[in-house]
Short mmCIF file of C-alpha atoms in Angstrom, two decimals:
data_model
loop_
_atom_site.label_atom_id
_atom_site.label_comp_id
_atom_site.label_asym_id
_atom_site.label_seq_id
_atom_site.Cartn_x
_atom_site.Cartn_y
_atom_site.Cartn_z
CA MET A 1 -40.96 52.83 72.90
CA THR A 2 -42.41 49.34 72.89
CA HIS A 3 -42.31 47.39 76.13
CA GLN A 4 -40.52 44.07 76.03
CA LYS A 5 -40.75 41.22 78.50
CA LEU A 6 -41.01 42.61 82.02
CA LEU A 7 -37.82 42.70 84.06
CA SER A 8 -37.56 41.10 87.48
CA ALA A 9 -37.59 43.45 90.47
CA GLU A 10 -33.87 42.83 91.01
CA GLN A 11 -32.99 43.57 87.37
CA ALA A 12 -35.11 46.72 87.37
CA ALA A 13 -33.54 48.00 90.60
CA LYS A 14 -30.03 47.39 89.24
CA LEU A 15 -30.76 49.30 86.03
CA LEU A 16 -32.33 52.14 87.97
CA ILE A 17 -29.30 52.49 90.24
CA THR A 18 -26.93 52.35 87.24
CA GLY A 19 -28.93 55.00 85.37
CA ASN A 20 -29.17 57.25 88.40
CA LYS A 21 -25.45 57.01 89.12
CA ALA A 22 -24.52 57.71 85.49
CA LEU A 23 -26.86 60.72 85.40
CA LYS A 24 -25.37 62.16 88.59
CA PHE A 25 -21.88 61.97 87.09
CA ARG A 26 -23.09 63.24 83.69
CA HIS A 27 -22.34 60.04 81.84
CA TYR A 28 -25.45 60.65 79.78
CA GLY A 29 -24.96 57.89 77.20
CA GLU A 30 -24.65 55.26 79.93
CA ALA A 31 -27.65 56.75 81.76
CA ILE A 32 -29.80 56.65 78.62
CA GLN A 33 -28.88 53.03 77.92
CA ALA A 34 -29.79 51.87 81.43
CA LEU A 35 -32.96 53.97 81.78
CA GLU A 36 -34.27 53.05 78.32
CA GLU A 37 -33.79 49.38 79.15
CA PHE A 38 -35.62 49.94 82.45
CA TYR A 39 -38.45 51.81 80.71
CA GLN A 40 -38.87 49.17 78.01
CA GLY A 41 -38.87 46.32 80.52
CA THR A 42 -41.25 47.78 83.12
CA ASP A 43 -44.72 49.22 83.43
CA ALA A 44 -46.52 51.69 85.70
CA GLY A 45 -46.80 49.02 88.39
CA PHE A 46 -43.05 49.19 89.08
CA LYS A 47 -41.81 51.42 91.86
CA ASP A 48 -40.03 54.56 90.60
CA TYR A 49 -41.42 53.96 87.09
CA TYR A 50 -42.23 57.64 86.57
CA GLN A 51 -39.10 58.75 88.40
CA ALA A 52 -37.03 56.78 85.87
CA GLN A 53 -38.78 58.57 82.99
CA MET A 54 -38.01 61.95 84.56
CA TRP A 55 -34.35 60.94 84.83
CA LEU A 56 -34.44 59.78 81.21
CA VAL A 57 -35.71 63.20 80.11
CA LYS A 58 -32.78 64.82 81.93
CA ALA A 59 -30.34 62.35 80.35
CA TYR A 60 -31.71 63.11 76.87
CA LYS A 61 -31.32 66.82 77.55
CA GLY A 62 -27.76 66.39 78.84
CA ASN A 63 -26.89 64.29 75.78
CA GLU A 64 -28.39 67.01 73.50
CA GLN A 65 -31.14 64.68 72.26
CA LEU A 66 -33.71 67.44 72.68
CA GLU A 67 -36.36 65.96 70.38
CA LYS A 68 -36.50 62.78 72.47
CA ALA A 69 -36.45 64.81 75.69
CA ILE A 70 -39.36 66.98 74.54
CA ALA A 71 -41.37 63.99 73.25
CA LEU A 72 -41.02 62.04 76.50
CA CYS A 73 -41.67 65.16 78.58
CA GLN A 74 -44.88 65.84 76.64
CA GLN A 75 -45.91 62.25 77.29
CA LEU A 76 -45.34 62.75 81.03
CA THR A 77 -47.67 65.78 81.07
CA ASN A 78 -50.49 63.24 80.68
CA SER A 79 -49.13 60.94 83.39
CA GLU A 80 -51.44 59.27 85.90
CA GLN A 81 -49.43 60.86 88.72
CA GLU A 82 -50.24 64.50 89.39
CA VAL A 83 -46.73 65.18 90.75
CA THR A 84 -45.19 63.87 87.51
CA GLN A 85 -47.56 66.02 85.44
CA ILE A 86 -46.55 69.16 87.33
CA TRP A 87 -42.85 68.33 86.99
CA ALA A 88 -43.17 67.68 83.24
CA LYS A 89 -45.08 70.92 82.61
CA GLN A 90 -42.41 72.88 84.45
CA PHE A 91 -39.42 71.05 82.96
CA ILE A 92 -40.58 71.21 79.34
CA SER A 93 -40.28 74.99 79.47
CA THR A 94 -36.53 74.54 80.07
CA LEU A 95 -36.22 72.38 76.95
CA LEU A 96 -37.82 74.64 74.35
CA PRO A 97 -35.97 77.88 75.19
CA ALA A 98 -32.74 75.95 75.64
CA ASN A 99 -33.17 74.48 72.15
CA TYR A 100 -33.88 77.87 70.64
CA SER A 101 -31.09 79.73 72.39
CA ALA A 102 -28.54 77.04 71.55
CA ILE A 103 -29.30 77.41 67.81
CA GLU A 104 -29.36 81.20 67.98
CA SER A 105 -26.05 81.58 69.80
CA THR A 106 -24.01 78.88 68.02
CA SER A 107 -22.15 81.30 65.77
CA GLN A 108 -21.60 83.89 68.50
CA GLN A 109 -20.67 81.91 71.61
CA PRO A 110 -19.92 78.28 70.80
CA GLU A 111 -17.76 77.95 73.91
CA GLU A 112 -20.79 78.36 76.21
CA LYS A 113 -22.13 75.02 75.06
CA ILE A 114 -19.64 73.24 77.29
CA ASN A 115 -19.66 74.36 80.89
CA ASP A 116 -16.33 73.94 82.64
CA GLY A 117 -18.06 73.81 86.01
CA LYS A 118 -15.90 76.52 87.56
CA ILE A 119 -17.79 78.21 90.38
CA THR A 120 -17.09 81.82 91.31
CA LYS A 121 -16.66 81.78 95.06
CA LYS A 122 -18.89 84.14 97.01
CA SER A 123 -17.60 85.98 100.05
CA LEU A 124 -19.32 86.12 103.42
CA ASN A 125 -20.04 89.84 102.96
CA GLU A 126 -21.73 89.14 99.63
CA PHE A 127 -23.80 86.46 101.33
CA LYS A 128 -24.87 88.90 104.09
CA ILE A 129 -26.11 91.34 101.45
CA PHE A 130 -27.89 88.49 99.64
CA CYS A 131 -29.65 87.45 102.87
CA GLN A 132 -30.84 90.99 103.53
CA GLU A 133 -32.13 91.46 99.99
CA ASN A 134 -33.55 87.99 99.24
CA LEU A 135 -34.15 86.03 102.44
CA LEU A 136 -35.26 88.59 105.01
CA ASP A 137 -39.01 88.43 104.24
CA ASP A 138 -39.01 84.62 104.28
CA LEU A 139 -36.99 84.59 107.50
CA LYS A 140 -39.41 86.99 109.19
CA GLU A 141 -42.28 84.71 108.24
CA LEU A 142 -40.41 81.65 109.54
CA GLU A 143 -39.52 83.46 112.76
CA SER A 144 -43.19 84.24 113.34
CA VAL A 145 -44.10 80.58 112.79
CA ARG A 146 -41.24 79.52 115.08
CA LYS A 147 -42.56 81.67 117.95
CA GLN A 148 -46.10 80.36 117.45
CA THR A 149 -44.75 76.81 117.44
CA ILE A 150 -42.89 77.37 120.72
CA LEU A 151 -46.05 78.80 122.32
CA SER A 152 -48.25 75.92 121.18
CA VAL A 153 -45.67 73.27 122.16
CA SER A 154 -45.23 74.95 125.56
CA PHE A 155 -48.99 75.07 126.19
CA VAL A 156 -49.55 71.41 125.26
CA SER A 157 -46.45 70.39 127.24
CA ILE A 158 -47.81 72.11 130.37
CA VAL A 159 -51.22 70.42 129.99
CA ILE A 160 -49.68 66.97 129.48
CA PHE A 161 -47.21 67.58 132.32
CA ILE A 162 -50.12 68.36 134.68
CA ILE A 163 -51.88 65.15 133.63
CA PHE A 164 -48.62 63.23 134.10
CA CYS A 165 -48.16 64.71 137.60
CA LEU A 166 -51.73 63.78 138.52
CA LEU A 167 -51.07 60.20 137.45
CA VAL A 168 -47.88 60.16 139.55
CA LYS A 169 -49.78 61.58 142.55
CA LEU A 170 -52.57 59.00 142.17
CA PHE A 171 -50.16 56.13 141.64
CA PRO A 172 -50.63 53.76 144.65
CA LEU A 173 -46.96 53.45 145.53
CA GLU A 174 -47.55 53.02 149.28
CA TYR A 175 -50.08 50.26 148.64
CA LEU A 176 -47.65 48.48 146.31
CA ILE A 177 -44.93 48.65 149.00
CA PHE A 178 -47.42 47.25 151.51
CA CYS A 179 -48.29 44.37 149.14
CA PHE A 180 -44.63 43.64 148.52
CA VAL A 181 -43.67 43.67 152.24
CA ASN A 182 -46.65 41.57 153.34
CA GLN A 183 -46.40 39.22 150.33
CA VAL A 184 -49.87 40.20 149.13
CA PRO A 185 -50.47 39.68 145.36
CA LEU A 186 -49.68 42.87 143.48
CA PRO A 187 -52.56 44.61 141.63
CA TYR A 188 -51.00 44.16 138.19
CA PHE A 189 -54.10 45.34 136.36
CA LEU A 190 -53.98 48.67 138.19
CA ILE A 191 -50.25 48.98 137.52
CA PHE A 192 -50.88 48.17 133.86
CA LEU A 193 -53.53 50.93 133.59
CA PHE A 194 -51.25 53.55 135.16
CA LEU A 195 -48.36 52.58 132.87
CA LEU A 196 -50.67 52.88 129.88
CA GLY A 197 -51.60 56.35 131.12
CA PHE A 198 -47.94 57.40 131.40
CA LEU A 199 -47.13 56.09 127.92
CA GLY A 200 -50.31 57.67 126.56
CA CYS A 201 -49.12 61.08 127.79
CA LEU A 202 -45.75 60.63 126.08
CA TRP A 203 -47.32 59.28 122.89
CA GLY A 204 -49.77 62.21 122.70
CA TRP A 205 -47.05 64.76 123.36
CA ILE A 206 -44.76 63.30 120.69
CA ALA A 207 -47.57 63.20 118.12
CA PHE A 208 -48.27 66.91 118.74
CA TYR A 209 -44.59 67.93 118.90
CA THR A 210 -43.83 66.13 115.63
CA SER A 211 -46.80 67.75 113.90
CA ALA A 212 -45.84 71.22 115.20
CA ILE A 213 -42.19 70.89 114.09
CA GLU A 214 -43.26 69.64 110.65
CA THR A 215 -45.50 72.70 110.29
CA TYR A 216 -42.58 74.95 111.25
CA THR A 217 -40.06 73.32 108.91
CA GLU A 218 -42.48 72.95 105.99
CA GLY A 219 -41.18 74.88 103.00
CA PHE A 220 -37.93 75.83 104.77
CA LYS A 221 -35.72 74.02 102.28
CA SER A 222 -37.47 75.43 99.20
CA LYS A 223 -37.58 78.96 100.63
CA ILE A 224 -34.15 79.15 102.28
CA ILE A 225 -31.74 76.30 101.44
CA GLN A 226 -32.65 76.28 97.73
CA LYS A 227 -32.03 80.04 97.50
CA ILE A 228 -28.70 79.76 99.33
CA PHE A 229 -27.68 76.97 96.96
CA ASP A 230 -28.70 79.03 93.89
CA PHE A 231 -26.63 81.93 95.23
CA ILE A 232 -23.54 79.70 95.54
CA ASN A 233 -24.16 77.82 92.27
CA THR A 234 -23.03 80.74 90.12
CA ASN A 235 -22.65 78.90 86.81
CA LYS A 236 -25.56 76.44 87.22
CA SER A 237 -23.28 73.40 86.89
CA LEU A 238 -24.74 71.78 90.01
CA ASN A 239 -28.13 70.41 90.96
CA TYR A 240 -29.82 70.41 94.37
CA SER A 241 -32.47 68.04 95.64
CA SER A 242 -34.12 67.80 99.06
CA TYR A 243 -35.87 64.57 98.06
CA ALA A 244 -34.26 61.14 97.74
CA SER A 245 -36.04 58.29 95.99
CA GLU A 246 -35.53 54.66 96.94
CA ALA A 247 -33.13 54.30 94.01
CA ASP A 248 -31.15 57.34 95.27
CA ASN A 249 -30.89 55.75 98.70
CA GLU A 250 -29.77 52.40 97.30
CA TYR A 251 -27.14 54.08 95.14
CA THR A 252 -25.73 56.16 98.01
CA LEU A 253 -25.75 53.22 100.42
CA SER A 254 -23.88 51.05 97.90
CA ALA A 255 -21.32 53.85 97.42
CA PHE A 256 -20.98 54.22 101.20
CA ILE A 257 -20.29 50.50 101.57
CA HIS A 258 -17.93 50.58 98.57
CA SER A 259 -15.90 53.32 100.27
CA GLN A 260 -14.86 50.68 102.88
CA ILE A 261 -14.33 53.41 105.47
CA PHE A 262 -16.78 52.00 108.00
CA GLN A 263 -16.11 48.27 108.16
CA ALA A 264 -18.22 47.27 111.16
CA LEU A 265 -19.10 43.64 111.86
CA LEU A 266 -22.62 44.40 110.64
CA LYS A 267 -22.83 46.42 107.44
CA PRO A 268 -25.36 49.29 107.40
CA ASN A 269 -28.60 48.20 105.76
CA ARG A 270 -30.58 51.41 106.12
CA ILE A 271 -29.91 54.97 105.04
CA GLN A 272 -31.66 58.28 105.53
CA GLN A 273 -30.63 60.75 102.85
CA GLN A 274 -31.66 64.36 102.85
CA GLU A 275 -29.98 67.16 100.91
CA CYS A 276 -28.18 66.00 97.79
CA ILE A 277 -25.95 68.12 95.52
CA PHE A 278 -24.44 66.73 92.34
CA GLY A 279 -22.93 67.98 89.10
CA GLN A 280 -19.51 69.31 88.14
CA VAL A 281 -16.97 71.55 89.82
CA ASN A 282 -13.95 72.50 87.73
CA GLU A 283 -14.80 69.71 85.24
CA THR A 284 -14.82 67.14 88.06
CA PRO A 285 -18.08 65.18 88.53
CA ILE A 286 -19.05 65.29 92.20
CA PHE A 287 -21.86 64.05 94.42
CA PHE A 288 -22.46 64.71 98.09
CA SER A 289 -25.37 64.45 100.44
CA GLU A 290 -26.35 64.59 104.08
CA ILE A 291 -26.84 61.01 105.21
CA SER A 292 -27.35 58.86 108.26
CA THR A 293 -26.50 55.18 107.83
CA GLU A 294 -27.76 52.65 110.32
CA VAL A 295 -27.73 48.97 111.14
CA GLU A 296 -31.33 47.91 111.57
CA LEU A 297 -32.17 44.68 113.39
CA GLN A 298 -35.70 43.30 113.25
CA HIS A 299 -37.20 42.07 116.52
CA ARG A 300 -39.22 39.25 115.02
CA TRP A 301 -39.63 37.69 118.46
CA ILE A 302 -41.49 40.68 119.91
CA LYS A 303 -44.79 39.70 118.31
CA TYR A 304 -44.91 36.64 120.56
CA LEU A 305 -44.86 38.89 123.64
CA THR A 306 -47.57 41.40 122.72
CA PHE A 307 -51.13 41.39 123.97
CA SER A 308 -52.57 41.98 120.48
CA GLN A 309 -50.76 38.91 119.11
CA HIS A 310 -51.86 36.78 122.06
CA LEU A 311 -55.47 37.95 121.64
CA LYS A 312 -55.39 37.23 117.91
CA MET A 313 -53.98 33.75 118.53
CA LEU A 314 -56.60 32.94 121.21
CA ARG A 315 -59.43 34.13 118.99
CA SER A 316 -58.19 32.03 116.09
CA MET A 317 -58.35 29.02 118.43
CA MET A 318 -61.98 29.88 119.32
CA VAL A 319 -61.09 30.18 123.02
CA PRO A 320 -64.01 31.28 125.26
CA PRO A 321 -63.88 34.90 126.57
CA PHE A 322 -63.48 33.86 130.21
CA VAL A 323 -60.33 31.89 129.28
CA VAL A 324 -59.00 34.96 127.47
CA ARG A 325 -59.48 36.99 130.66
CA ILE A 326 -57.66 34.33 132.69
CA VAL A 327 -54.73 34.31 130.24
CA PHE A 328 -54.64 38.11 130.25
CA GLY A 329 -54.54 38.14 134.06
CA PHE A 330 -51.78 35.53 134.09
CA LEU A 331 -49.66 37.53 131.60
CA LEU A 332 -50.29 40.95 133.18
CA PRO A 333 -46.85 40.96 134.93
CA LEU A 334 -45.18 40.43 131.54
CA TYR A 335 -47.20 43.22 129.90
CA SER A 336 -46.41 45.54 132.81
CA ILE A 337 -42.66 44.85 132.55
CA LEU A 338 -42.75 45.55 128.79
CA LEU A 339 -44.53 48.86 129.42
CA VAL A 340 -41.90 49.84 132.01
CA ILE A 341 -39.13 49.09 129.48
CA LYS A 342 -40.89 51.25 126.86
CA LEU A 343 -41.26 54.07 129.37
CA VAL A 344 -37.58 53.94 130.35
CA LYS A 345 -36.44 53.87 126.69
CA SER A 346 -38.69 56.74 125.66
CA ILE A 347 -37.55 59.36 128.20
CA PRO A 348 -33.90 59.85 127.03
CA TYR A 349 -35.02 59.55 123.38
CA ILE A 350 -37.38 62.49 123.89
CA ILE A 351 -35.20 64.66 126.14
CA VAL A 352 -32.14 64.60 123.83
CA ARG A 353 -34.17 65.74 120.82
CA ILE A 354 -36.04 68.43 122.72
CA LEU A 355 -32.82 69.97 124.06
CA ARG A 356 -31.45 70.10 120.51
CA GLY A 357 -34.71 71.55 119.17
CA GLU A 358 -34.85 68.74 116.63
CA GLN A 359 -37.77 66.99 115.06
CA ILE A 360 -38.86 63.72 116.65
CA SER A 361 -39.77 61.13 114.07
CA TYR A 362 -43.08 59.72 115.21
CA ARG A 363 -42.64 56.70 112.93
CA HIS A 364 -39.26 55.89 114.49
CA PHE A 365 -40.62 56.40 117.99
CA ASP A 366 -43.51 54.06 117.23
CA GLU A 367 -41.31 51.37 115.63
CA GLU A 368 -38.36 51.49 118.05
CA ILE A 369 -40.08 52.22 121.36
CA MET A 370 -43.86 51.84 121.33
CA ARG A 371 -43.92 48.59 119.36
CA ASN A 372 -40.24 47.67 119.84
CA GLU A 373 -40.19 46.09 116.37
CA VAL A 374 -36.67 47.19 115.46
CA SER A 375 -33.48 48.49 117.00
CA ARG A 376 -31.24 50.85 115.07
CA ARG A 377 -27.62 51.80 115.62
CA THR A 378 -26.14 54.74 113.77
CA VAL A 379 -22.96 53.89 111.86
CA PHE A 380 -22.30 57.34 110.39
CA LYS A 381 -24.10 60.68 110.36
CA GLY A 382 -22.88 63.66 108.36
CA LEU A 383 -21.86 64.69 104.86
CA PHE A 384 -20.77 62.01 102.41
CA PHE A 385 -18.82 63.10 99.34
CA GLN A 386 -17.77 61.12 96.28
CA ALA A 387 -16.01 62.08 93.09
CA ASP A 388 -14.03 60.59 90.24
CA PHE A 389 -10.42 60.29 91.37
CA ASN A 390 -9.46 59.54 87.78
CA LYS A 391 -6.30 57.70 88.67
CA LYS A 392 -6.37 53.98 88.12
CA ILE A 393 -5.37 52.20 91.33
CA SER A 394 -5.58 48.50 92.06
CA GLY A 395 -5.71 48.55 95.87
CA LYS A 396 -7.31 50.72 98.49
CA THR A 397 -6.03 53.40 100.81
CA ILE A 398 -8.09 54.49 103.82
CA VAL A 399 -7.40 57.61 105.86
CA LEU A 400 -8.98 57.72 109.34
CA PRO A 401 -8.84 60.20 112.21
CA ASN A 402 -6.34 59.17 114.84
CA LEU A 403 -7.51 56.56 117.34
CA LEU A 404 -8.67 59.00 120.03
CA ASN A 405 -11.19 60.68 117.71
CA THR A 406 -12.27 57.98 115.30
CA ASN A 407 -15.76 56.51 115.01
CA ILE A 408 -15.76 53.00 116.50
CA HIS A 409 -17.32 51.69 113.27
CA ALA A 410 -14.30 52.96 111.32
CA LEU A 411 -11.73 50.98 113.29
CA ASN A 412 -9.51 48.75 111.17
CA GLN A 413 -11.84 45.73 111.17
CA ASN A 414 -10.27 44.19 108.06
CA LYS A 415 -6.78 44.35 109.58
CA GLU A 416 -5.30 46.35 106.71
CA ASN A 417 -1.63 47.20 107.00
CA LEU A 418 -0.71 50.39 108.79
CA VAL A 419 0.99 52.83 106.42
CA LYS A 420 3.61 54.97 108.14
CA LEU A 421 4.11 58.35 106.50
CA GLU A 422 6.89 60.78 107.34
CA ASP A 423 4.69 63.78 107.97
CA PRO A 424 4.24 64.59 111.69
CA GLU A 425 1.56 67.23 111.05
CA PHE A 426 -0.51 64.78 109.00
CA SER A 427 -0.01 62.04 111.61
CA GLN A 428 -1.32 64.40 114.28
CA TYR A 429 -4.78 64.15 112.68
CA PHE A 430 -4.82 60.95 110.64
CA THR A 431 -3.90 57.26 110.56
CA VAL A 432 -3.55 55.52 107.20
CA TYR A 433 -4.27 51.89 106.29
CA GLY A 434 -3.85 50.19 102.95
CA ASP A 435 -3.20 46.93 101.18
CA ASP A 436 -0.28 48.33 99.18
CA GLN A 437 2.38 50.44 100.92
CA ILE A 438 3.85 51.78 97.68
CA GLU A 439 0.49 52.71 96.19
CA ALA A 440 -0.61 54.41 99.43
CA ARG A 441 2.47 56.64 99.33
CA TYR A 442 1.87 57.26 95.63
CA VAL A 443 -1.72 58.35 96.27
CA LEU A 444 -0.94 60.38 99.40
CA SER A 445 1.65 62.74 98.01
CA THR A 446 3.19 65.39 100.26
CA ASN A 447 0.98 68.03 98.67
CA LEU A 448 -2.21 65.98 99.11
CA MET A 449 -1.42 65.30 102.78
CA ALA A 450 -0.95 69.03 103.36
CA LYS A 451 -4.29 69.67 101.65
CA LEU A 452 -6.05 67.10 103.85
CA VAL A 453 -4.62 68.74 106.99
CA GLN A 454 -5.78 72.12 105.72
CA PHE A 455 -9.25 70.75 104.97
CA ARG A 456 -9.45 69.11 108.43
CA ARG A 457 -8.66 72.43 110.10
CA LYS A 458 -11.25 74.22 108.03
CA ALA A 459 -13.97 71.65 108.73
CA ARG A 460 -13.14 71.27 112.46
CA LYS A 461 -14.83 67.86 112.27
CA ASN A 462 -13.72 64.24 111.99
CA ILE A 463 -12.71 63.55 108.38
CA TYR A 464 -12.60 60.07 106.81
CA VAL A 465 -11.14 59.52 103.33
CA SER A 466 -10.78 56.47 101.13
CA PHE A 467 -9.35 55.88 97.67
CA VAL A 468 -10.93 52.83 96.06
CA GLN A 469 -10.58 52.03 92.36
CA ASN A 470 -11.15 55.31 90.50
CA MET A 471 -13.16 56.97 93.27
CA ILE A 472 -12.39 59.20 96.21
CA TYR A 473 -14.82 59.13 99.14
CA ILE A 474 -14.87 61.67 101.96
CA ALA A 475 -17.08 61.50 105.05
CA VAL A 476 -17.40 64.48 107.40
CA GLU A 477 -19.01 63.65 110.75
CA TYR A 478 -21.79 65.84 112.16
CA ALA A 479 -23.74 65.21 115.36
CA ASP A 480 -26.84 67.18 114.33
CA ASP A 481 -28.98 67.55 111.22
CA ILE A 482 -27.11 70.03 109.04
CA PHE A 483 -29.78 71.76 106.99
CA GLU A 484 -32.72 71.58 109.41
CA PRO A 485 -33.94 74.68 111.28
CA LYS A 486 -33.64 74.46 115.05
CA LEU A 487 -36.71 75.37 117.08
CA PHE A 488 -34.74 77.24 119.76
CA LYS A 489 -32.53 79.25 117.38
CA LYS A 490 -33.74 82.62 116.10
CA MET A 491 -34.21 82.66 112.34
CA LEU A 492 -33.50 86.40 112.11
CA SER A 493 -29.99 85.80 113.45
CA PHE A 494 -27.29 85.58 110.79
CA ALA A 495 -25.54 82.70 112.61
CA PRO A 496 -27.72 79.81 111.28
CA MET A 497 -27.66 81.27 107.73
CA ARG A 498 -23.88 81.49 107.91
CA GLU A 499 -23.74 77.87 109.07
CA TYR A 500 -25.84 76.68 106.08
CA PHE A 501 -23.69 78.75 103.69
CA GLU A 502 -20.40 77.44 105.10
CA ASN A 503 -21.56 73.81 105.14
CA ILE A 504 -22.39 73.89 101.41
CA HIS A 505 -19.16 75.74 100.60
CA LEU A 506 -17.15 73.27 102.66
CA MET A 507 -18.03 70.39 100.36
CA LEU A 508 -17.75 72.38 97.14
CA ASP A 509 -14.27 73.53 98.17
CA ILE A 510 -13.05 69.92 98.41
CA VAL A 511 -12.34 69.75 94.68
CA GLU A 512 -10.20 72.87 94.76
CA ASP A 513 -8.65 72.22 98.18
CA LEU A 514 -7.53 68.70 97.26
CA ASN A 515 -6.64 69.56 93.65
CA LEU A 516 -9.02 66.88 92.35
CA ASN A 517 -9.39 68.75 89.08
CA ARG A 518 -5.68 68.72 88.22
CA HIS A 519 -4.62 66.85 85.10
CA ILE A 520 -2.10 64.86 87.15
CA TRP A 521 -5.03 62.66 88.10
CA GLY A 522 -5.80 61.63 84.54
CA LYS A 523 -6.28 57.90 84.01
CA ASP A 524 -3.33 55.96 82.75
#
């Protein structure tokens, strides 16, 4: 392929999102068109340049253009990126045998060329046997690492706690009270040093805790979650990924906003996406992932209140050192107050995550608390599902949990009309809004409402549904990370494995539970 004039960053990002979306829903021709245009109009300096080529190889394969897929894959084996080289060398082996077997079996089994996406459902007893035969060794290894992690975290916690207690004991509280009562100037420099010590203890503990949890969880998804997914994915019509590129995140965030379920005053501008499953179930293209969407606000003003910024500014003005010391002494009360605020913010942040046995993101702690550069508010956390609804509709219909249970960000901000449906059981769980009363009743048939009630009871979580254009979006709220191991839960117990198994099955069952694969939903 010859490279044409380079695309702008905005054009490239748009093509990448289009190609990625088309690939996820197996619209291979559309994916090839977008990704080829991206490839021809970019170079290695563009972000996700090699990722786009990997997607293009997959699109070629899906579109049965095996010669192009093999040629591009061979080219990627000589890529500048080692990760891309490894991927290409592994993926090319799936192209050659696939090509050979397709030719060999054409006369015998032509129907296998098209996969209907029907998944044979596995029972819980079958899954128990699978765990004993395939996961037990890995789980024993993880359990050993978990115990070592608890011991090391406990030891470091005790050491830091002792240091923290010593600082508290040495803190001159009585002297500060004396200064305050007798109107003697407070020793702000001493206060500042003690506050730095307290924050230093917390910072050191979080750095260690984060590192220890990362060591424990490393390889968990490839060893456990991937195997559970492969066990469920009986006909190989689905794909699993524990990594999300920037283009993946942009695509999912745009779909989340397009769903119009969560219409807060401030739209989410940040997304964390973890597990992603996409492909076909019963001939219906689906995509779902574990996400957390947030509104992120930048604190651009904070730099004017920090010591480092003040010092940099004074040095740029060639201010003598003694003046710097005077300014520092004058601003010590401000610095001390800021440290107190950081200390107060950090304690609940840490305690909540420890009690849940969850990983603490050091980067988030540093940005949100230590440097106070941003504030983030979670809009939605849980599983987000999208699929072709395949019924052409002009308006939108949004199904929310009733007012007592609903997420505040999902309240009817756009003042859509309330749709009253004559189904008391459905109304017990859901409230419906839409811009077309007739269309809302047409979409929410009696059968579909019964299916949504059934699905809500099975999930035992808040369920949000929207029908927009030819798409159906479903959001299932979770308070915790779904596919992350918990530090204080035994890995040799079947309970967490059952939870992972049921969470994946829950989303795959949506297509069957809601009859999304029925021909009644064909486009007009």
